[in-house]
Structure formats: C-alpha cells, structure tokens
mmCIF file of C-alpha atoms in Angstrom:
data_model
loop_
_atom_site.group_PDB
_atom_site.id
_atom_site.type_symbol
_atom_site.label_atom_id
_atom_site.label_comp_id
_atom_site.label_asym_id
_atom_site.label_seq_id
_atom_site.Cartn_x
_atom_site.Cartn_y
_atom_site.Cartn_z
ATOM 1 C CA MET W 444 -12.354 -16.404 17.188
ATOM 2 C CA ASN W 445 -9.104 -14.835 16.309
ATOM 3 C CA TYR W 446 -9.556 -14.249 12.592
ATOM 4 C CA PRO W 447 -6.919 -12.204 10.851
ATOM 5 C CA SER W 448 -8.554 -8.995 9.742
ATOM 6 C CA GLY W 449 -9.838 -8.913 6.256
ATOM 7 C CA ILE W 450 -10.943 -12.505 6.041
ATOM 8 C CA LYS W 451 -14.583 -13.101 5.621
ATOM 9 C CA VAL W 452 -14.957 -16.608 6.925
ATOM 10 C CA ASN W 453 -18.654 -16.352 7.626
ATOM 11 C CA PRO W 454 -20.800 -13.593 6.294
ATOM 12 C CA ARG W 455 -21.906 -12.109 9.571
ATOM 13 C CA LYS W 456 -25.500 -12.002 8.484
ATOM 14 C CA ASN W 457 -26.841 -13.338 11.746
ATOM 15 C CA ILE W 458 -25.112 -10.824 13.909
ATOM 16 C CA THR W 459 -27.745 -8.376 14.953
ATOM 17 C CA TYR W 460 -26.027 -6.072 17.416
ATOM 18 C CA GLY W 461 -26.228 -2.308 17.026
ATOM 19 C CA ASN W 462 -24.489 -1.986 13.769
ATOM 20 C CA ARG W 463 -26.859 -3.135 11.076
ATOM 21 C CA GLY W 464 -24.762 -6.303 11.078
ATOM 22 C CA MET W 465 -21.929 -4.531 9.289
ATOM 23 C CA THR W 466 -18.386 -4.906 10.411
ATOM 24 C CA LEU W 467 -16.031 -1.959 10.543
ATOM 25 C CA GLU W 468 -14.227 -3.478 7.574
ATOM 26 C CA CYS W 469 -17.393 -3.526 5.468
ATOM 27 C CA ASP W 470 -18.132 0.061 6.423
ATOM 28 C CA LEU W 471 -14.616 1.127 5.489
ATOM 29 C CA ASN W 472 -14.780 -0.711 2.165
ATOM 30 C CA GLU W 473 -18.030 1.062 1.330
ATOM 31 C CA THR W 474 -16.593 4.390 2.461
ATOM 32 C CA ASN W 475 -13.369 4.009 0.471
ATOM 33 C CA GLN W 476 -15.357 2.929 -2.573
ATOM 34 C CA TYR W 477 -17.472 6.082 -2.180
ATOM 35 C CA TYR W 478 -14.304 8.213 -2.006
ATOM 36 C CA LEU W 479 -12.897 6.467 -5.090
ATOM 37 C CA VAL W 480 -16.031 6.675 -7.247
ATOM 38 C CA ASN W 481 -16.565 10.316 -6.337
ATOM 39 C CA ASN W 482 -12.912 11.116 -6.975
ATOM 40 C CA ILE W 483 -12.380 12.378 -3.424
ATOM 41 C CA ALA W 484 -9.489 10.120 -2.429
ATOM 42 C CA VAL W 485 -7.767 6.867 -3.412
ATOM 43 C CA ILE W 486 -7.565 4.698 -0.304
ATOM 44 C CA HIS W 487 -7.427 0.904 -0.397
ATOM 45 C CA LYS W 488 -7.242 -1.945 2.052
ATOM 46 C CA LYS W 489 -4.121 -4.004 1.578
ATOM 47 C CA PRO W 490 -4.536 -7.710 0.946
ATOM 48 C CA THR W 491 -4.059 -10.017 3.925
ATOM 49 C CA PRO W 492 -0.406 -11.022 4.056
ATOM 50 C CA ILE W 493 0.090 -14.758 3.680
ATOM 51 C CA THR W 494 2.935 -17.139 3.066
ATOM 52 C CA ILE W 495 2.116 -19.513 0.246
ATOM 53 C CA VAL W 496 3.461 -23.025 0.702
ATOM 54 C CA ASP W 497 1.772 -25.159 -1.967
ATOM 55 C CA VAL W 498 0.096 -24.224 -5.214
ATOM 56 C CA ASP W 499 -1.669 -26.662 -7.507
ATOM 57 C CA TYR W 500 -1.181 -25.498 -11.092
ATOM 58 C CA GLN W 501 -3.983 -27.398 -12.746
ATOM 59 C CA SER W 502 -3.663 -25.087 -15.668
ATOM 60 C CA ARG W 503 -1.792 -21.870 -16.322
ATOM 61 C CA LYS W 504 -4.742 -19.729 -15.400
ATOM 62 C CA ASP W 505 -6.392 -21.757 -12.674
ATOM 63 C CA ALA W 506 -3.809 -22.018 -9.961
ATOM 64 C CA VAL W 507 -5.205 -23.088 -6.597
ATOM 65 C CA ILE W 508 -3.347 -22.359 -3.395
ATOM 66 C CA THR W 509 -3.614 -25.529 -1.351
ATOM 67 C CA LYS W 510 -1.493 -24.563 1.627
ATOM 68 C CA ALA W 511 -0.714 -21.153 3.052
ATOM 69 C CA TYR W 512 -0.258 -19.461 6.401
ATOM 70 C CA PHE W 513 -1.275 -16.070 7.696
ATOM 71 C CA ARG W 514 1.665 -13.733 8.265
ATOM 72 C CA THR W 515 1.911 -11.069 10.915
ATOM 73 C CA PRO W 516 1.365 -7.806 9.059
ATOM 74 C CA SER W 517 4.382 -5.497 9.061
ATOM 75 C CA THR W 518 2.388 -2.457 8.057
ATOM 76 C CA THR W 519 -1.178 -1.278 8.494
ATOM 77 C CA ASP W 520 -4.288 -2.377 6.611
ATOM 78 C CA TYR W 521 -5.169 0.865 4.865
ATOM 79 C CA ASN W 522 -3.280 3.474 2.926
ATOM 80 C CA GLY W 523 -3.763 5.908 0.100
ATOM 81 C CA ILE W 524 -3.785 9.510 -0.971
ATOM 82 C CA TYR W 525 -6.070 12.439 -0.145
ATOM 83 C CA LYS W 526 -5.481 16.002 -1.350
ATOM 84 C CA GLY W 527 -1.900 15.106 -2.146
ATOM 85 C CA LYS W 528 -1.278 13.782 1.372
ATOM 86 C CA TYR W 529 -0.268 10.227 2.173
ATOM 87 C CA ILE W 530 -2.880 8.596 4.443
ATOM 88 C CA ASP W 531 -2.145 5.519 6.568
ATOM 89 C CA PHE W 532 -4.253 3.892 9.248
ATOM 90 C CA GLU W 533 -5.187 0.759 11.089
ATOM 91 C CA ALA W 534 -8.807 -0.064 11.906
ATOM 92 C CA LYS W 535 -9.876 -2.210 14.847
ATOM 93 C CA GLU W 536 -13.061 -3.284 16.543
ATOM 94 C CA THR W 537 -13.400 -4.127 20.190
ATOM 95 C CA THR W 538 -16.309 -5.653 22.072
ATOM 96 C CA ASN W 539 -14.948 -4.106 25.246
ATOM 97 C CA LYS W 540 -17.190 -1.325 26.588
ATOM 98 C CA THR W 541 -14.764 0.680 28.669
ATOM 99 C CA SER W 542 -11.375 0.525 26.968
ATOM 100 C CA PHE W 543 -9.447 -0.531 23.883
ATOM 101 C CA PRO W 544 -6.803 -3.211 24.577
ATOM 102 C CA LEU W 545 -3.494 -2.221 22.985
ATOM 103 C CA SER W 546 -2.819 -5.896 22.284
ATOM 104 C CA ASN W 547 -5.077 -5.385 19.252
ATOM 105 C CA ILE W 548 -2.281 -3.509 17.527
ATOM 106 C CA HIS W 549 1.100 -4.998 16.734
ATOM 107 C CA LYS W 550 4.109 -3.070 17.948
ATOM 108 C CA HIS W 551 5.547 -2.818 14.427
ATOM 109 C CA GLN W 552 2.263 -1.373 13.202
ATOM 110 C CA ILE W 553 2.703 1.493 15.665
ATOM 111 C CA GLU W 554 6.306 1.824 14.499
ATOM 112 C CA HIS W 555 5.069 1.919 10.918
ATOM 113 C CA LEU W 556 2.492 4.633 11.690
ATOM 114 C CA THR W 557 5.195 6.605 13.487
ATOM 115 C CA LYS W 558 7.520 6.424 10.486
ATOM 116 C CA ILE W 559 4.735 7.572 8.160
ATOM 117 C CA TYR W 560 4.063 10.511 10.481
ATOM 118 C CA GLU W 561 7.763 11.407 10.529
ATOM 119 C CA HIS W 562 7.869 11.378 6.719
ATOM 120 C CA GLY W 563 4.986 13.823 6.498
ATOM 121 C CA GLY W 564 1.988 11.504 6.176
ATOM 122 C CA ILE W 565 -1.279 11.450 8.107
ATOM 123 C CA SER W 566 -1.336 8.441 10.474
ATOM 124 C CA PHE W 567 -4.161 7.401 12.743
ATOM 125 C CA LEU W 568 -6.305 4.636 14.171
ATOM 126 C CA ILE W 569 -9.989 4.014 13.640
ATOM 127 C CA VAL W 570 -11.385 2.170 16.648
ATOM 128 C CA ARG W 571 -14.952 0.932 16.912
ATOM 129 C CA PHE W 572 -16.523 0.004 20.222
ATOM 130 C CA THR W 573 -19.047 -2.368 18.694
ATOM 131 C CA LYS W 574 -21.267 -2.721 21.767
ATOM 132 C CA LEU W 575 -21.478 1.041 22.205
ATOM 133 C CA ASN W 576 -21.848 1.595 18.483
ATOM 134 C CA LEU W 577 -19.183 4.305 18.631
ATOM 135 C CA THR W 578 -16.381 4.761 16.106
ATOM 136 C CA TYR W 579 -13.397 6.959 16.948
ATOM 137 C CA TYR W 580 -10.581 8.580 15.023
ATOM 138 C CA LEU W 581 -7.418 8.702 17.140
ATOM 139 C CA SER W 582 -4.395 10.459 15.689
ATOM 140 C CA LEU W 583 -0.971 8.852 15.876
ATOM 141 C CA GLU W 584 0.136 11.781 18.037
ATOM 142 C CA SER W 585 -2.592 11.038 20.600
ATOM 143 C CA LEU W 586 -1.834 7.318 20.486
ATOM 144 C CA LYS W 587 1.874 7.948 21.079
ATOM 145 C CA LYS W 588 1.130 10.418 23.855
ATOM 146 C CA PHE W 589 -0.902 7.747 25.629
ATOM 147 C CA ILE W 590 1.729 5.041 25.193
ATOM 148 C CA ASP W 591 4.607 7.316 26.215
ATOM 149 C CA ILE W 592 2.964 8.723 29.326
ATOM 150 C CA LYS W 593 0.782 5.922 30.624
ATOM 151 C CA ASN W 594 1.935 2.471 31.438
ATOM 152 C CA GLN W 595 -1.389 0.846 30.660
ATOM 153 C CA LYS W 596 -2.338 -2.038 28.428
ATOM 154 C CA SER W 597 -5.643 -0.524 27.392
ATOM 155 C CA ILE W 598 -6.722 2.913 26.282
ATOM 156 C CA PRO W 599 -9.774 3.926 28.328
ATOM 157 C CA LEU W 600 -12.867 5.065 26.433
ATOM 158 C CA LYS W 601 -12.470 8.365 28.275
ATOM 159 C CA TYR W 602 -9.150 8.945 26.488
ATOM 160 C CA PHE W 603 -10.915 8.566 23.126
ATOM 161 C CA GLU W 604 -13.642 10.967 24.294
ATOM 162 C CA GLU W 605 -11.070 13.563 25.286
ATOM 163 C CA ASN W 606 -8.410 13.095 22.588
ATOM 164 C CA GLY W 607 -10.148 11.423 19.661
ATOM 165 C CA PHE W 608 -12.933 12.384 17.309
ATOM 166 C CA ILE W 609 -16.230 10.568 16.921
ATOM 167 C CA ILE W 610 -16.836 9.492 13.331
ATOM 168 C CA PRO W 611 -20.607 9.751 12.982
ATOM 169 C CA ASP W 612 -22.597 6.984 11.267
ATOM 170 C CA LYS W 613 -24.022 8.173 8.001
ATOM 171 C CA TYR W 614 -25.915 6.522 5.203
ATOM 172 C CA SER W 615 -23.236 7.113 2.573
ATOM 173 C CA PRO W 616 -20.347 7.203 3.013
ATOM 174 C CA ARG W 617 -20.928 5.171 6.139
ATOM 175 C CA ILE W 618 -17.964 6.365 8.168
ATOM 176 C CA ASP W 619 -16.733 9.599 6.716
ATOM 177 C CA TYR W 620 -13.318 9.772 8.352
ATOM 178 C CA LEU W 621 -12.039 12.292 5.809
ATOM 179 C CA GLU W 622 -14.348 14.840 7.462
ATOM 180 C CA ILE W 623 -12.178 14.493 10.556
ATOM 181 C CA ILE W 624 -9.020 14.858 8.473
ATOM 182 C CA ASN W 625 -10.498 17.948 6.834
ATOM 183 C CA HIS W 626 -11.153 19.364 10.275
ATOM 184 C CA ILE W 627 -7.648 18.655 11.539
ATOM 185 C CA TYR W 628 -5.513 19.262 8.439
ATOM 186 C CA PHE W 629 -7.531 21.221 5.892
ATOM 187 C CA LYS W 630 -9.607 23.578 7.995
ATOM 188 C CA GLY W 631 -11.988 25.605 5.941
ATOM 189 C CA ASP W 632 -11.752 23.316 2.919
ATOM 190 C CA GLU W 633 -14.864 21.578 1.770
ATOM 191 C CA LEU W 634 -14.865 17.904 0.958
ATOM 192 C CA MET Z 131 20.380 8.589 -23.130
ATOM 193 C CA ASN Z 132 18.320 10.371 -20.635
ATOM 194 C CA TYR Z 133 20.344 10.109 -17.433
ATOM 195 C CA PRO Z 134 19.560 12.363 -14.513
ATOM 196 C CA SER Z 135 22.460 14.680 -13.970
ATOM 197 C CA GLY Z 136 24.829 13.644 -11.256
ATOM 198 C CA ILE Z 137 24.198 9.976 -11.649
ATOM 199 C CA LYS Z 138 27.319 8.173 -12.612
ATOM 200 C CA VAL Z 139 26.525 5.673 -15.224
ATOM 201 C CA ASN Z 140 29.243 3.166 -15.583
ATOM 202 C CA PRO Z 141 29.034 2.277 -19.235
ATOM 203 C CA ARG Z 142 28.177 -1.154 -17.991
ATOM 204 C CA LYS Z 143 31.785 -1.880 -17.168
ATOM 205 C CA ASN Z 144 32.049 -5.299 -15.621
ATOM 206 C CA ILE Z 145 28.497 -5.059 -14.525
ATOM 207 C CA THR Z 146 27.889 -8.595 -13.792
ATOM 208 C CA TYR Z 147 26.257 -8.083 -10.462
ATOM 209 C CA GLY Z 148 23.189 -6.417 -11.913
ATOM 210 C CA ASN Z 149 21.474 -9.591 -12.576
ATOM 211 C CA ARG Z 150 23.211 -12.178 -10.403
ATOM 212 C CA GLY Z 151 20.110 -14.254 -10.806
ATOM 213 C CA MET Z 152 18.161 -11.735 -8.763
ATOM 214 C CA THR Z 153 14.696 -10.873 -9.799
ATOM 215 C CA LEU Z 154 13.470 -7.308 -9.978
ATOM 216 C CA GLU Z 155 11.265 -8.057 -6.979
ATOM 217 C CA CYS Z 156 14.245 -9.111 -4.859
ATOM 218 C CA ASP Z 157 16.154 -6.018 -5.908
ATOM 219 C CA LEU Z 158 13.200 -3.812 -5.026
ATOM 220 C CA ASN Z 159 12.758 -5.502 -1.653
ATOM 221 C CA GLU Z 160 16.415 -4.890 -0.859
ATOM 222 C CA THR Z 161 16.176 -1.303 -2.084
ATOM 223 C CA ASN Z 162 13.015 -0.536 -0.107
ATOM 224 C CA GLN Z 163 14.554 -2.124 2.975
ATOM 225 C CA TYR Z 164 17.594 0.125 2.510
ATOM 226 C CA TYR Z 165 15.328 3.187 2.270
ATOM 227 C CA LEU Z 166 13.437 2.085 5.386
ATOM 228 C CA VAL Z 167 16.461 1.293 7.540
ATOM 229 C CA ASN Z 168 18.181 4.530 6.530
ATOM 230 C CA ASN Z 169 15.002 6.505 7.156
ATOM 231 C CA ILE Z 170 14.904 7.777 3.569
ATOM 232 C CA ALA Z 171 11.420 6.577 2.629
ATOM 233 C CA VAL Z 172 8.722 4.122 3.683
ATOM 234 C CA ILE Z 173 7.798 2.060 0.629
ATOM 235 C CA HIS Z 174 6.400 -1.467 0.826
ATOM 236 C CA LYS Z 175 5.261 -4.157 -1.551
ATOM 237 C CA LYS Z 176 1.633 -5.052 -1.031
ATOM 238 C CA PRO Z 177 0.774 -8.668 -0.298
ATOM 239 C CA THR Z 178 -0.470 -10.776 -3.207
ATOM 240 C CA PRO Z 179 -4.256 -10.478 -3.345
ATOM 241 C CA ILE Z 180 -6.025 -13.792 -2.857
ATOM 242 C CA THR Z 181 -9.519 -15.013 -2.167
ATOM 243 C CA ILE Z 182 -9.595 -17.445 0.702
ATOM 244 C CA VAL Z 183 -12.076 -20.295 0.375
ATOM 245 C CA ASP Z 184 -11.196 -22.749 3.137
ATOM 246 C CA VAL Z 185 -9.304 -22.330 6.373
ATOM 247 C CA ASP Z 186 -8.469 -25.116 8.762
ATOM 248 C CA TYR Z 187 -8.509 -23.725 12.301
ATOM 249 C CA GLN Z 188 -6.546 -26.419 14.053
ATOM 250 C CA SER Z 189 -6.028 -24.056 16.913
ATOM 251 C CA ARG Z 190 -6.656 -20.377 17.447
ATOM 252 C CA LYS Z 191 -3.179 -19.402 16.424
ATOM 253 C CA ASP Z 192 -2.339 -21.975 13.802
ATOM 254 C CA ALA Z 193 -4.824 -21.416 11.047
ATOM 255 C CA VAL Z 194 -3.897 -23.050 7.763
ATOM 256 C CA ILE Z 195 -5.402 -21.865 4.498
ATOM 257 C CA THR Z 196 -6.278 -25.002 2.570
ATOM 258 C CA LYS Z 197 -7.929 -23.471 -0.452
ATOM 259 C CA ALA Z 198 -7.488 -20.049 -2.004
ATOM 260 C CA TYR Z 199 -7.320 -18.403 -5.400
ATOM 261 C CA PHE Z 200 -5.185 -15.608 -6.793
ATOM 262 C CA ARG Z 201 -7.160 -12.448 -7.473
ATOM 263 C CA THR Z 202 -6.493 -9.930 -10.205
ATOM 264 C CA PRO Z 203 -4.865 -6.990 -8.449
ATOM 265 C CA SER Z 204 -6.938 -3.794 -8.524
ATOM 266 C CA THR Z 205 -4.027 -1.584 -7.567
ATOM 267 C CA THR Z 206 -0.271 -1.676 -8.024
ATOM 268 C CA ASP Z 207 2.290 -3.694 -6.113
ATOM 269 C CA TYR Z 208 4.231 -0.895 -4.446
ATOM 270 C CA ASN Z 209 3.323 2.260 -2.587
ATOM 271 C CA GLY Z 210 4.589 4.465 0.178
ATOM 272 C CA ILE Z 211 5.826 7.887 1.160
ATOM 273 C CA TYR Z 212 8.958 9.858 0.262
ATOM 274 C CA LYS Z 213 9.600 13.454 1.350
ATOM 275 C CA GLY Z 214 5.926 13.837 2.153
ATOM 276 C CA LYS Z 215 4.887 12.672 -1.328
ATOM 277 C CA TYR Z 216 2.748 9.645 -2.030
ATOM 278 C CA ILE Z 217 4.644 7.169 -4.254
ATOM 279 C CA ASP Z 218 2.912 4.454 -6.282
ATOM 280 C CA PHE Z 219 4.346 2.147 -8.906
ATOM 281 C CA GLU Z 220 4.171 -1.172 -10.655
ATOM 282 C CA ALA Z 221 7.313 -3.180 -11.443
ATOM 283 C CA LYS Z 222 7.588 -5.621 -14.316
ATOM 284 C CA GLU Z 223 10.221 -7.734 -15.959
ATOM 285 C CA THR Z 224 10.261 -8.759 -19.595
ATOM 286 C CA THR Z 225 12.475 -11.218 -21.409
ATOM 287 C CA ASN Z 226 11.682 -9.381 -24.632
ATOM 288 C CA LYS Z 227 14.722 -7.553 -26.041
ATOM 289 C CA THR Z 228 13.095 -4.920 -28.185
ATOM 290 C CA SER Z 229 9.866 -3.908 -26.512
ATOM 291 C CA PHE Z 230 7.695 -4.154 -23.398
ATOM 292 C CA PRO Z 231 4.310 -5.822 -24.028
ATOM 293 C CA LEU Z 232 1.531 -3.749 -22.484
ATOM 294 C CA SER Z 233 -0.347 -6.956 -21.690
ATOM 295 C CA ASN Z 234 1.968 -7.134 -18.662
ATOM 296 C CA ILE Z 235 -0.029 -4.396 -16.987
ATOM 297 C CA HIS Z 236 -3.710 -4.633 -16.178
ATOM 298 C CA LYS Z 237 -5.909 -1.851 -17.472
ATOM 299 C CA HIS Z 238 -7.168 -1.037 -13.960
ATOM 300 C CA GLN Z 239 -3.582 -0.746 -12.760
ATOM 301 C CA ILE Z 240 -3.037 2.033 -15.294
ATOM 302 C CA GLU Z 241 -6.318 3.593 -14.159
ATOM 303 C CA HIS Z 242 -5.103 3.362 -10.568
ATOM 304 C CA LEU Z 243 -1.770 5.037 -11.402
ATOM 305 C CA THR Z 244 -3.661 7.750 -13.270
ATOM 306 C CA LYS Z 245 -5.904 8.450 -10.274
ATOM 307 C CA ILE Z 246 -2.889 8.652 -7.977
ATOM 308 C CA TYR Z 247 -1.283 11.130 -10.367
ATOM 309 C CA GLU Z 248 -4.462 13.222 -10.459
ATOM 310 C CA HIS Z 249 -4.563 13.323 -6.656
ATOM 311 C CA GLY Z 250 -1.015 14.666 -6.483
ATOM 312 C CA GLY Z 251 1.011 11.478 -6.075
ATOM 313 C CA ILE Z 252 4.069 10.276 -7.990
ATOM 314 C CA SER Z 253 3.108 7.363 -10.286
ATOM 315 C CA PHE Z 254 5.409 5.388 -12.516
ATOM 316 C CA LEU Z 255 6.515 2.024 -13.841
ATOM 317 C CA ILE Z 256 9.772 0.227 -13.285
ATOM 318 C CA VAL Z 257 10.471 -2.057 -16.226
ATOM 319 C CA ARG Z 258 13.413 -4.405 -16.446
ATOM 320 C CA PHE Z 259 14.576 -5.896 -19.722
ATOM 321 C CA THR Z 260 16.172 -8.927 -18.130
ATOM 322 C CA LYS Z 261 18.122 -10.089 -21.173
ATOM 323 C CA LEU Z 262 19.572 -6.626 -21.731
ATOM 324 C CA ASN Z 263 20.145 -6.114 -18.023
ATOM 325 C CA LEU Z 264 18.516 -2.686 -18.248
ATOM 326 C CA THR Z 265 16.038 -1.258 -15.736
ATOM 327 C CA TYR Z 266 13.960 1.780 -16.667
ATOM 328 C CA TYR Z 267 11.849 4.300 -14.788
ATOM 329 C CA LEU Z 268 8.907 5.413 -16.928
ATOM 330 C CA SER Z 269 6.635 8.114 -15.517
ATOM 331 C CA LEU Z 270 2.877 7.723 -15.694
ATOM 332 C CA GLU Z 271 2.801 10.777 -17.949
ATOM 333 C CA SER Z 272 5.123 9.104 -20.462
ATOM 334 C CA LEU Z 273 3.167 5.858 -20.244
ATOM 335 C CA LYS Z 274 -0.125 7.675 -20.885
ATOM 336 C CA LYS Z 275 1.386 9.670 -23.725
ATOM 337 C CA PHE Z 276 2.409 6.429 -25.406
ATOM 338 C CA ILE Z 277 -0.986 4.774 -24.902
ATOM 339 C CA ASP Z 278 -2.935 7.841 -26.010
ATOM 340 C CA ILE Z 279 -0.935 8.543 -29.147
ATOM 341 C CA LYS Z 280 0.177 5.151 -30.361
ATOM 342 C CA ASN Z 281 -2.068 2.263 -31.069
ATOM 343 C CA GLN Z 282 0.523 -0.363 -30.261
ATOM 344 C CA LYS Z 283 0.465 -3.346 -27.954
ATOM 345 C CA SER Z 284 4.107 -2.997 -26.920
ATOM 346 C CA ILE Z 285 6.263 -0.081 -25.891
ATOM 347 C CA PRO Z 286 9.479 -0.202 -27.961
ATOM 348 C CA LEU Z 287 12.780 -0.096 -26.094
ATOM 349 C CA LYS Z 288 13.502 3.100 -28.006
ATOM 350 C CA TYR Z 289 10.571 4.790 -26.271
ATOM 351 C CA PHE Z 290 12.131 3.943 -22.902
ATOM 352 C CA GLU Z 291 15.497 5.262 -24.110
ATOM 353 C CA GLU Z 292 13.924 8.551 -25.170
ATOM 354 C CA ASN Z 293 11.279 9.047 -22.486
ATOM 355 C CA GLY Z 294 12.369 6.995 -19.505
ATOM 356 C CA PHE Z 295 15.327 7.042 -17.171
ATOM 357 C CA ILE Z 296 17.830 4.265 -16.720
ATOM 358 C CA ILE Z 297 18.027 3.135 -13.083
ATOM 359 C CA PRO Z 298 21.688 2.201 -12.732
ATOM 360 C CA ASP Z 299 22.681 -1.001 -10.967
ATOM 361 C CA LYS Z 300 24.415 -0.317 -7.690
ATOM 362 C CA TYR Z 301 25.640 -2.451 -4.881
ATOM 363 C CA SER Z 302 23.368 -0.948 -2.246
ATOM 364 C CA PRO Z 303 20.671 0.073 -2.707
ATOM 365 C CA ARG Z 304 20.511 -2.092 -5.776
ATOM 366 C CA ILE Z 305 18.112 -0.051 -7.861
ATOM 367 C CA ASP Z 306 18.031 3.441 -6.487
ATOM 368 C CA TYR Z 307 14.855 4.705 -8.146
ATOM 369 C CA LEU Z 308 14.518 7.565 -5.662
ATOM 370 C CA GLU Z 309 17.522 9.181 -7.378
ATOM 371 C CA ILE Z 310 15.347 9.478 -10.467
ATOM 372 C CA ILE Z 311 12.492 10.914 -8.400
ATOM 373 C CA ASN Z 312 14.910 13.386 -6.838
ATOM 374 C CA HIS Z 313 15.976 14.445 -10.306
ATOM 375 C CA ILE Z 314 12.417 14.896 -11.570
ATOM 376 C CA TYR Z 315 10.627 16.259 -8.490
ATOM 377 C CA PHE Z 316 13.201 17.512 -6.010
ATOM 378 C CA LYS Z 317 15.908 19.027 -8.155
ATOM 379 C CA GLY Z 318 18.821 20.210 -6.122
ATOM 380 C CA ASP Z 319 17.848 18.212 -3.060
ATOM 381 C CA GLU Z 320 20.217 15.591 -1.801
ATOM 382 C CA LEU Z 321 19.028 12.124 -0.922
#
C-alpha cells in the first residue's frame, strides 16, 4: 500500500520482521522525543500536508474534517535545531534488499535539501533497508554526488556502505543519528 | 518608535495596500516565497496538524480522508533557515485595538520557542493588529520578559511599541521580517 508517510492507518502490531515491529517513523519519534526531553536537540516531524475540502463545525471546538486530500510534500518530513545548526532530513524505508529506489524521494524534496545545505544547514537522508535491518545516514553531498554522476534510478546498497554511515540500533534513543552528525560536524564533542 | 535603522517607515502615507483584505498568513506565504525564489532564506509554514481517523482508499493514488480532527499544535507554524541560523516563529492576528491576548498562543508553543532560543535559534512572534493595520516583530526574549514580570493576560500595544519592531508594509516582499532580524542579529549586513 502506498500510504503517505506519517499516517498510521493500522498499528503494525502483527508485523514481525526483524525490527521489533517498529517502523522507522516510530523509531525516529522515540529518538526525537529522547533528544527533546534530554535537552539535546529540538527536532520534530512535520504534520502530513493535506488539503481540507469540507469541515463539519458541529460546535466551535469540535470541528470534524469530513473531506480532505493528501498533498505532495514540498519539503522534508523532519527538521529542527542541534547545537545551533539547522537540521533537515527525509526518512524512508525500503523492502528492497540490494538498492534504494530514488522514486521514494520527490524531486522537490531533493531540491529542498539542497537549498538547506546551501544556506548552511545539515541535510541528509535516513534510509532503512527493513529486510536487512540496516539503517543508513546518507549526507546530501553523497546523495547529490550519486545523482550527478550516475544515471541510475536506484542507489545500490554498496553505495550506502561506502558513502553512508550505519546508524546502530540502540535501546534508547533507538536510532541515534546525532552521533553521526557529531562525528561529521562536531568531531571531538560529546553528545 | 523602535524602528531598525535604515528602514524607511512611511508614516502610513496612503497605505491602503497593507491590508487589502489579505490575511497575515497570505502575506507571510508571499514573503516566504519571495525569500525562497530570491535565495535569501528557506522558511516554510508547517502543515496544519490533524489526526486522521478514516481514509477511503478508492485507488492507490486517490486516497480521500473522510474523517479527521484538528490537533493542538505542539510547535509553531513557521520555521526555516536564514544565513545559517535556525528561525522559528508563530504568527497571530488580533482584532483587538489595545492589546494582544496571550490566549492566542498555546503554552507549549512558548515552551517550544524558548527551547529553540536556548539551542541557539532565533525565536519570535509576529503579531498583527488588523484594525490598526500594524504588524509587530516581538522577540522571544521580550515575550518572556513580559510573561515573567507581568501577571497580565494580554500584552498591551504599548509594550509592542516599546519592545517590538514594526514590520513595515511593502509591496514585495509584503512583510519583510528578515530586515528586523538583520538589524538585531546581523548588523551591517545587507539582505
């Protein structure tokens, strides 16, 4: 099913593959909550963009949206601030075992990440290969390098191995991607 | 009046275009679009947060949301990046002529702005007094100072006059709040 990201239609409680049944989105929510509560960073998922068509105002407080459509997102799902730096990323899962299809990311999302990078922010992708139980950090620079040089519709796993960073599974925070950012941008600093 | 130097404030001569029936949100959308297109800053409005209850998947691509509720926002409406700095603000209109009721802003939105400030971002409010056709920039510091010292439910217009900055109406961009940020944070820099 082609659910827009961020919509929990069915709690995926019966999904038993590798990942303790948790989606990347759940892991990121837990991780960002950990960063927030521990005053490490302020990073939030943006709400799913929708176009509201009909609203039933039964009362002033209890409005019910009765018709709305999903919109194509013009930016990424996640942004925030860490050590004074603007952070912006998109997170995607793939069930593919050998490569990540670029069709998972909208062209204007890559444009958005590029603009953020040009304005001095930290832009990247988090890609999870669900069947391999591997989660990678891929910088915008590495993503652009791939797109500019190769004329391929998928990024091979090998490219992630060589140009990305594995984000290890932990208990809490579950996927500590700021460790990677520390390594790349704040070497020597402690979280 | 507390105008940033170098900003020409027409003493409201013939300013009829300020309000042309445009809401603050429309003006901000136009302004942010101007910043984006001219590669000045990347600042977006976040989608309205909703909780989706029912979705009708008529086909894979044409999902229709048939039941959803508005959620209380946990962050602010606008964020982005300008000159490498993380920008975060909430924008509100009031029809009140003498003060801005604090009930317009959720407590956790103020907490959010405070966290952003503590992590090195630029946090503020944009408040428009629609009937006076005046739009103010009020820094998080000034907002906090008011809340901490006064035990009042509304911020008097006078407090904006003394502690805020008027954002002049222009043709394009309509409400150039980055001029105020330049004045406060990047003195001497040109936009």
